[in-house]
XYZ file of C-alpha atoms in Angstrom:
518
model
C 301.790 48.012 161.256
C 301.267 47.715 165.050
C 297.681 47.034 166.156
C 298.057 48.929 169.422
C 299.586 52.269 170.399
C 302.269 52.951 172.940
C 299.434 53.575 175.485
C 298.246 49.971 175.150
C 295.034 50.965 173.410
C 293.837 50.555 169.826
C 291.634 52.822 167.740
C 291.515 50.331 164.866
C 290.043 46.945 165.681
C 290.861 44.484 162.841
C 288.958 41.314 162.066
C 291.433 39.054 160.231
C 289.494 36.557 158.114
C 291.642 33.612 156.860
C 290.454 31.719 153.799
C 291.989 28.518 155.066
C 289.813 28.635 158.180
C 286.395 29.012 156.580
C 284.027 31.026 154.322
C 285.462 34.576 154.624
C 282.669 36.186 152.567
C 279.938 34.726 154.770
C 281.837 35.627 157.984
C 282.512 39.143 156.701
C 278.854 39.618 155.955
C 277.844 38.431 159.471
C 280.403 40.805 161.121
C 279.251 43.745 159.006
C 275.591 43.080 160.021
C 276.556 43.167 163.680
C 278.577 46.428 163.315
C 275.820 48.087 161.321
C 273.263 47.012 163.991
C 275.408 48.857 166.544
C 275.365 51.985 164.364
C 278.941 51.589 163.062
C 280.688 51.225 159.692
C 283.697 49.227 158.450
C 286.533 49.558 156.007
C 287.357 46.325 154.129
C 290.068 44.949 151.949
C 290.820 41.558 150.404
C 293.878 39.573 149.382
C 294.590 36.032 147.992
C 294.647 34.763 151.630
C 291.357 36.291 152.933
C 289.948 39.659 154.059
C 290.487 42.313 156.693
C 287.717 44.339 158.244
C 288.785 47.624 159.974
C 286.625 49.197 162.686
C 287.964 52.735 163.238
C 287.127 54.131 166.667
C 287.174 57.714 168.005
C 288.495 56.572 171.397
C 291.019 53.829 172.171
C 290.012 50.488 173.693
C 292.098 47.935 175.624
C 293.170 44.525 174.418
C 290.878 42.606 176.829
C 287.811 44.289 175.477
C 288.971 43.648 171.930
C 289.501 39.967 172.577
C 286.181 39.607 174.325
C 284.409 40.874 171.146
C 286.538 39.016 168.608
C 286.544 35.674 170.477
C 282.765 35.999 170.873
C 282.385 36.446 167.182
C 284.783 33.553 166.481
C 282.142 30.968 167.543
C 279.919 31.937 164.551
C 282.813 33.065 162.227
C 285.324 30.259 162.035
C 287.590 32.087 159.550
C 288.144 34.860 162.061
C 291.654 34.871 163.563
C 292.017 37.139 166.632
C 295.801 36.658 166.847
C 296.775 40.101 165.427
C 294.726 41.817 168.175
C 295.766 39.469 171.008
C 298.810 41.323 172.318
C 299.095 45.042 173.021
C 302.905 44.629 172.879
C 303.531 42.608 169.800
C 300.413 42.707 167.575
C 300.931 43.427 163.882
C 298.618 43.607 160.828
C 299.284 44.207 157.102
C 297.333 47.309 155.928
C 295.706 47.849 152.515
C 298.327 48.062 149.842
C 300.785 45.713 151.555
C 302.206 42.731 149.732
C 300.577 39.454 150.730
C 302.970 37.142 152.595
C 302.589 34.553 149.884
C 303.883 37.008 147.249
C 300.804 36.421 145.100
C 299.411 39.972 145.220
C 298.701 42.932 147.329
C 295.910 43.769 149.759
C 293.306 45.774 147.806
C 290.815 48.153 149.352
C 287.215 47.135 148.603
C 285.557 50.021 150.375
C 285.239 53.049 148.079
C 287.866 55.624 148.735
C 285.366 58.444 149.602
C 283.698 56.197 152.160
C 287.028 55.119 153.648
C 288.176 58.769 153.823
C 284.924 59.780 155.521
C 285.478 57.095 158.174
C 289.116 58.143 158.660
C 287.988 61.764 159.219
C 285.020 60.739 161.413
C 285.613 57.402 163.211
C 282.856 55.482 164.905
C 281.574 56.898 168.190
C 282.270 55.250 171.534
C 278.695 54.136 171.726
C 279.226 51.786 168.784
C 281.985 49.920 170.621
C 279.955 49.777 173.858
C 277.011 48.212 171.984
C 279.330 45.621 170.340
C 280.918 44.814 173.654
C 277.524 44.410 175.365
C 276.109 42.179 172.571
C 279.249 40.063 171.915
C 278.440 36.337 172.416
C 280.183 34.702 175.350
C 283.112 32.600 174.304
C 282.566 28.921 174.722
C 285.631 27.151 176.130
C 286.015 23.398 175.965
C 287.875 21.318 178.450
C 290.609 20.898 175.861
C 291.173 24.622 175.284
C 290.968 25.724 178.810
C 294.512 24.859 179.779
C 296.856 26.239 182.367
C 297.690 29.284 180.239
C 294.046 30.435 180.495
C 293.812 29.638 184.259
C 296.948 31.528 185.207
C 296.820 35.235 184.521
C 299.560 36.832 182.513
C 301.536 39.280 184.704
C 303.160 42.243 183.063
C 306.003 42.221 185.654
C 306.817 40.940 189.139
C 308.849 42.485 192.005
C 312.555 41.896 191.299
C 314.661 39.495 193.329
C 317.990 40.488 191.635
C 319.533 43.916 191.005
C 319.945 43.383 187.275
C 320.221 40.768 184.518
C 323.308 38.610 184.558
C 325.837 39.248 181.875
C 325.555 35.641 180.573
C 321.807 36.003 179.976
C 322.257 39.391 178.267
C 324.860 37.836 176.015
C 322.415 35.058 174.892
C 319.733 37.754 174.185
C 322.199 39.687 172.067
C 324.125 36.908 170.272
C 321.696 33.929 170.330
C 324.484 31.578 171.515
C 322.738 28.745 173.264
C 325.649 26.328 173.594
C 325.553 26.483 177.395
C 322.055 24.938 177.465
C 320.727 21.578 176.205
C 318.255 23.254 173.827
C 317.461 26.653 172.394
C 314.047 26.735 174.229
C 315.784 26.276 177.556
C 318.217 29.119 176.774
C 315.293 31.281 175.761
C 313.504 30.497 179.010
C 316.664 31.292 181.017
C 316.840 34.843 179.460
C 313.221 35.503 180.268
C 313.668 34.298 183.822
C 316.645 36.626 184.313
C 314.691 39.522 182.835
C 311.682 38.848 185.112
C 313.940 38.426 188.155
C 315.531 41.806 187.413
C 312.164 43.583 187.362
C 311.784 44.004 183.581
C 308.271 43.893 182.210
C 306.912 41.979 179.267
C 306.660 45.309 177.376
C 310.431 45.872 178.053
C 311.324 42.512 176.638
C 309.050 42.842 173.560
C 310.523 46.290 172.886
C 314.013 44.917 172.917
C 313.055 42.094 170.509
C 311.276 44.380 168.009
C 313.845 47.213 168.099
C 316.763 44.862 167.495
C 318.421 45.408 170.882
C 318.128 41.599 171.477
C 318.554 40.051 168.043
C 319.612 36.733 169.540
C 316.376 36.330 171.486
C 314.388 37.403 168.392
C 316.157 34.607 166.490
C 315.161 32.042 169.178
C 311.536 32.891 168.357
C 311.909 32.769 164.614
C 310.715 29.119 164.500
C 307.214 30.525 165.123
C 305.092 32.239 162.515
C 304.675 35.993 163.037
C 301.153 35.554 164.319
C 302.234 33.032 166.940
C 305.462 34.566 168.152
C 303.739 36.810 170.656
C 301.747 33.835 171.950
C 305.013 31.951 172.512
C 306.600 34.921 174.195
C 303.578 35.320 176.511
C 303.606 31.621 177.337
C 307.307 31.657 178.199
C 306.874 34.958 180.207
C 304.088 33.298 182.242
C 306.516 30.456 183.090
C 309.300 32.839 184.017
C 307.264 34.982 186.306
C 305.849 31.885 188.070
C 309.427 30.644 188.582
C 310.558 33.937 190.034
C 307.673 33.851 192.575
C 308.520 30.225 193.465
C 312.167 31.166 193.958
C 311.097 34.074 196.205
C 308.831 31.864 198.291
C 311.500 29.191 198.627
C 314.053 31.702 199.778
C 311.678 33.188 202.359
C 310.825 29.715 203.636
C 314.471 28.693 204.040
C 315.602 31.905 205.698
C 316.488 31.232 209.360
C 314.341 32.932 212.034
C 316.814 35.063 214.062
C 314.198 36.814 216.173
C 314.263 36.043 219.847
C 311.037 34.341 220.948
C 311.016 36.134 224.343
C 310.471 39.474 222.613
C 307.180 40.745 221.308
C 306.621 41.163 217.587
C 307.442 44.589 216.152
C 304.489 46.413 214.827
C 306.473 48.216 212.148
C 309.866 47.501 210.504
C 312.898 49.235 211.993
C 314.483 52.143 210.231
C 317.726 51.330 208.384
C 320.871 51.907 210.432
C 324.474 52.564 209.645
C 326.211 52.238 206.284
C 324.432 49.048 205.434
C 321.079 50.770 205.958
C 322.032 53.479 203.522
C 323.014 50.928 200.870
C 319.745 49.029 201.387
C 317.852 52.257 200.982
C 319.748 52.873 197.801
C 318.335 49.623 196.391
C 314.767 50.855 197.189
C 315.500 54.277 195.686
C 316.493 52.598 192.381
C 313.145 50.825 192.228
C 311.113 53.906 193.158
C 312.970 56.080 190.595
C 311.990 53.635 187.793
C 308.410 52.768 188.841
C 307.020 55.735 190.829
C 309.084 58.859 190.079
C 309.996 58.316 186.444
C 308.379 61.637 185.432
C 309.662 63.666 188.340
C 313.418 64.247 188.078
C 313.325 66.978 190.736
C 312.224 64.605 193.495
C 314.787 62.040 192.283
C 317.522 64.536 192.575
C 316.464 65.587 196.073
C 316.376 61.913 197.252
C 319.726 61.258 195.717
C 321.176 64.248 197.479
C 319.770 63.101 200.803
C 321.166 59.594 200.222
C 324.533 61.233 199.393
C 324.459 63.213 202.629
C 323.547 60.099 204.623
C 326.249 58.084 202.982
C 328.809 60.807 203.782
C 327.826 60.594 207.504
C 327.730 56.857 207.523
C 324.197 56.702 208.890
C 320.666 57.219 207.437
C 320.146 60.582 209.191
C 320.282 63.894 207.269
C 321.078 67.123 209.068
C 321.941 69.076 205.876
C 319.770 72.179 205.238
C 318.111 73.296 202.011
C 321.261 75.198 200.915
C 323.433 72.142 201.086
C 320.731 70.114 199.098
C 320.593 73.024 196.627
C 324.333 72.739 195.994
C 324.090 68.962 195.369
C 321.062 69.116 193.042
C 321.496 72.482 191.224
C 317.907 73.318 192.229
C 316.850 76.567 193.872
C 315.982 76.643 197.565
C 312.232 77.105 197.079
C 312.105 74.008 194.858
C 313.984 72.044 197.436
C 311.607 73.112 200.216
C 308.529 72.300 198.192
C 309.985 68.943 197.131
C 310.799 67.972 200.690
C 307.293 68.774 201.745
C 305.809 66.569 198.971
C 308.245 63.722 199.634
C 307.526 63.474 203.392
C 303.807 63.676 202.718
C 303.859 60.862 200.136
C 301.756 57.745 200.708
C 304.866 55.585 201.146
C 307.671 58.036 201.905
C 311.363 57.278 201.595
C 312.206 60.054 204.038
C 310.581 61.322 207.181
C 311.251 64.470 209.206
C 312.310 63.519 212.801
C 312.946 66.978 214.166
C 311.987 70.510 212.944
C 314.474 73.290 212.571
C 315.507 74.986 215.819
C 318.019 77.684 216.300
C 321.136 77.035 214.212
C 319.912 73.473 213.328
C 318.082 72.670 210.180
C 315.310 70.060 209.919
C 316.542 66.550 210.559
C 315.417 63.788 208.220
C 315.620 60.012 208.440
C 315.794 57.624 205.494
C 312.985 55.057 205.664
C 312.080 51.892 203.783
C 308.334 51.208 203.272
C 307.112 47.768 204.297
C 305.966 47.001 200.764
C 309.478 47.580 199.382
C 311.482 45.922 202.159
C 312.110 42.810 200.072
C 314.356 44.953 197.779
C 316.936 45.224 200.538
C 317.855 41.578 199.962
C 319.276 42.370 196.562
C 322.854 42.933 195.810
C 323.909 46.538 196.469
C 324.374 48.852 193.550
C 327.843 49.686 192.417
C 329.363 53.112 193.284
C 328.418 55.857 195.597
C 325.164 57.827 195.820
C 325.378 61.216 194.159
C 322.932 63.771 192.788
C 324.669 65.931 190.222
C 328.322 66.788 189.843
C 329.041 70.513 189.471
C 330.219 69.893 185.867
C 326.584 69.413 184.878
C 325.693 72.935 185.687
C 327.286 73.545 182.251
C 326.537 70.270 180.468
C 322.913 69.917 181.532
C 320.776 67.749 183.763
C 320.112 64.864 181.287
C 323.899 64.527 180.672
C 324.330 64.378 184.436
C 321.760 61.603 184.755
C 323.413 59.668 181.925
C 326.807 60.022 183.533
C 325.632 58.760 186.895
C 323.908 55.776 185.239
C 327.109 54.841 183.354
C 329.182 55.288 186.527
C 326.973 52.881 188.524
C 326.550 50.272 185.780
C 328.450 46.943 185.938
C 328.797 46.762 182.163
C 328.412 49.014 179.153
C 324.941 50.409 178.446
C 323.072 50.890 175.219
C 320.632 53.728 174.622
C 317.677 51.469 175.386
C 319.323 50.489 178.665
C 319.720 54.138 179.525
C 316.071 54.810 178.719
C 315.212 52.555 181.584
C 317.657 54.147 183.958
C 316.793 57.649 182.810
C 313.069 57.196 181.974
C 312.395 61.005 182.354
C 314.318 61.752 179.118
C 313.460 61.004 175.521
C 315.658 59.034 173.126
C 316.680 62.130 171.246
C 317.601 63.887 174.513
C 319.697 60.850 175.529
C 321.450 60.859 172.130
C 322.354 64.542 172.588
C 323.476 63.992 176.139
C 325.720 61.059 175.149
C 327.242 63.161 172.347
C 327.924 65.927 174.883
C 329.574 63.501 177.325
C 331.677 61.969 174.540
C 332.857 65.367 173.307
C 334.265 66.185 176.806
C 335.723 62.691 177.357
C 333.227 61.745 180.036
C 331.816 58.786 178.050
C 333.130 56.437 175.387
C 331.322 54.144 172.998
C 332.325 50.710 171.655
C 330.646 48.178 169.460
C 329.304 44.834 170.795
C 327.991 42.944 167.849
C 325.341 45.139 166.193
C 324.924 47.300 169.407
C 326.735 50.396 170.530
C 327.513 50.352 174.284
C 328.567 53.308 176.390
C 330.767 53.484 179.472
C 332.460 56.182 181.532
C 335.275 57.990 179.612
C 338.795 58.710 180.615
C 338.227 62.343 181.674
C 337.222 63.227 185.262
C 334.174 65.269 185.978
C 336.282 67.554 188.225
C 338.632 68.343 185.284
C 335.661 69.067 182.964
C 334.043 71.329 185.575
C 337.249 73.264 185.873
C 337.607 73.593 182.000
C 334.018 74.907 181.666
C 334.128 77.205 184.737
C 331.380 75.252 186.456
C 333.626 74.825 189.546
C 333.862 78.636 189.828
C 330.078 78.963 189.858
C 329.840 76.196 192.460
C 332.425 77.799 194.729
C 330.635 81.167 194.325
C 327.385 79.559 195.532
C 329.192 77.957 198.438
C 330.489 81.349 199.536
C 327.093 83.005 198.997
C 325.311 80.346 201.102
C 327.900 80.524 203.786
C 327.442 84.255 203.974
C 323.665 83.927 204.096
C 324.037 81.314 206.930
C 326.366 83.616 208.811
C 323.965 86.477 208.536
C 321.141 84.363 209.749
C 323.185 83.151 212.758
C 324.060 86.813 213.528
C 320.407 87.735 213.529
C 319.699 84.849 215.811
C 322.435 85.856 218.240
C 321.335 89.449 218.226
C 317.741 88.452 218.920
C 318.837 86.227 221.793
C 321.024 88.992 223.226
C 318.204 91.474 223.007
C 315.763 89.110 224.534
C 318.115 88.456 227.415
C 318.738 92.139 228.047
C 315.042 92.872 228.026
C 314.421 90.076 230.442
C 316.982 91.565 232.849
C 315.581 95.081 232.679
C 311.881 94.292 232.893
C 310.675 90.866 233.924
C 307.408 89.916 232.391
C 304.298 90.457 234.418
C 303.295 87.518 236.585
C 299.725 86.341 236.093
C 297.154 87.713 238.471
C 296.852 85.599 241.678
C 293.783 83.432 241.943
C 290.713 85.116 243.607
C 290.226 84.396 247.330
C 287.970 81.486 248.236
């Protein structure tokens, strides 16, 4: 079973005592004394290969604290193996009742069932863990053990330098074909480099390995024992992220300086301009959608609609009002107004208001690229055109619309796990339902690629589906309604101006009193 939850925390710290390493009974007694001194209690089992001690906690604790305690105990308990608790992404442990890996018996619970049930119902208080953490011996590192892997911190992810993984690297991860490389280890490292360069995280890679999405890459790690596979993955990931950063630095150093020396340095980056500026902004939007707005589809839709409007004009300036944005996003006008206010007030906004509404003109917005994300503009542009939601998805639903747009802009077929990254605001079950809906209307098709099912855009057009479902009729009705509202608003403005002008003619406003005589 996994030793950590999806939140990266554990509520069950396991001390794995291996009989091949030392005296498990002595070490178990020493650990139990320490836990009891902190006011806590343990659940224990044994097997032909050693013992497990389970410390159940009321609140979750992170991996770094767990390792601080276990590695501190390891100095006095040589049979203790902290490997199952080392990684929050790939840690596994066999629970009581599981068959031992040697096949010579099962893990048997040694704690009485009433005591174990009591601990399950009432885990140890947070104060127990804090006491263990405070009293854990400091780990003693020798010069032989303190290698580069301990000196270089493991990074979960780095800023991407490419738009996505290359098809050749994805094929290796799926099939395990390493014939293009001198050795399997070099092929494995190449896949991880491509993943890191595309902005994937270590968690993303580990999930693909354990869910079977990348069976080829999983096979390349099969030479390691289960307890050491996550260590090998972390070691290779550290090399991959370091190589990405080196490549980024080399590219920045070799880029020619085109700035005229007779001009002063700009204090802020220029706003994007023209069609290229809109496409560069689209690259930044893809990153922000995934890493900052993954739980806010409303803001994603508004930004996509603004990008769509800018792309239509051929410049990163938006003069469309809230009604036009409402038509593109299927959101009501009040939601659009609130979302625009929050987007322009963000810490690193992607849009800024350059002129407030005046007369017949709506607010004017400009697409902007934050300094911290400007490096993303050097990536290859995304395929396809910017679009929020097609009118067909008034009938088929928002999640189906997000899926369709992801498929339309993908270079290759996408699996469900790939879509989970591009549509992180939807659950897997919601994506399954959305894909089934798209397939039923011919907007998506599935095909097998090894053991995976990949999806791509289907033969039917979204316009045709909208017409079949009557969504185009709803859309045209809204267009007419908004046009009428706009005409009425303009009429009111004209009437007000005419009245104001007549009043001015009949009765000029009083001039201010003259200044008093000196």
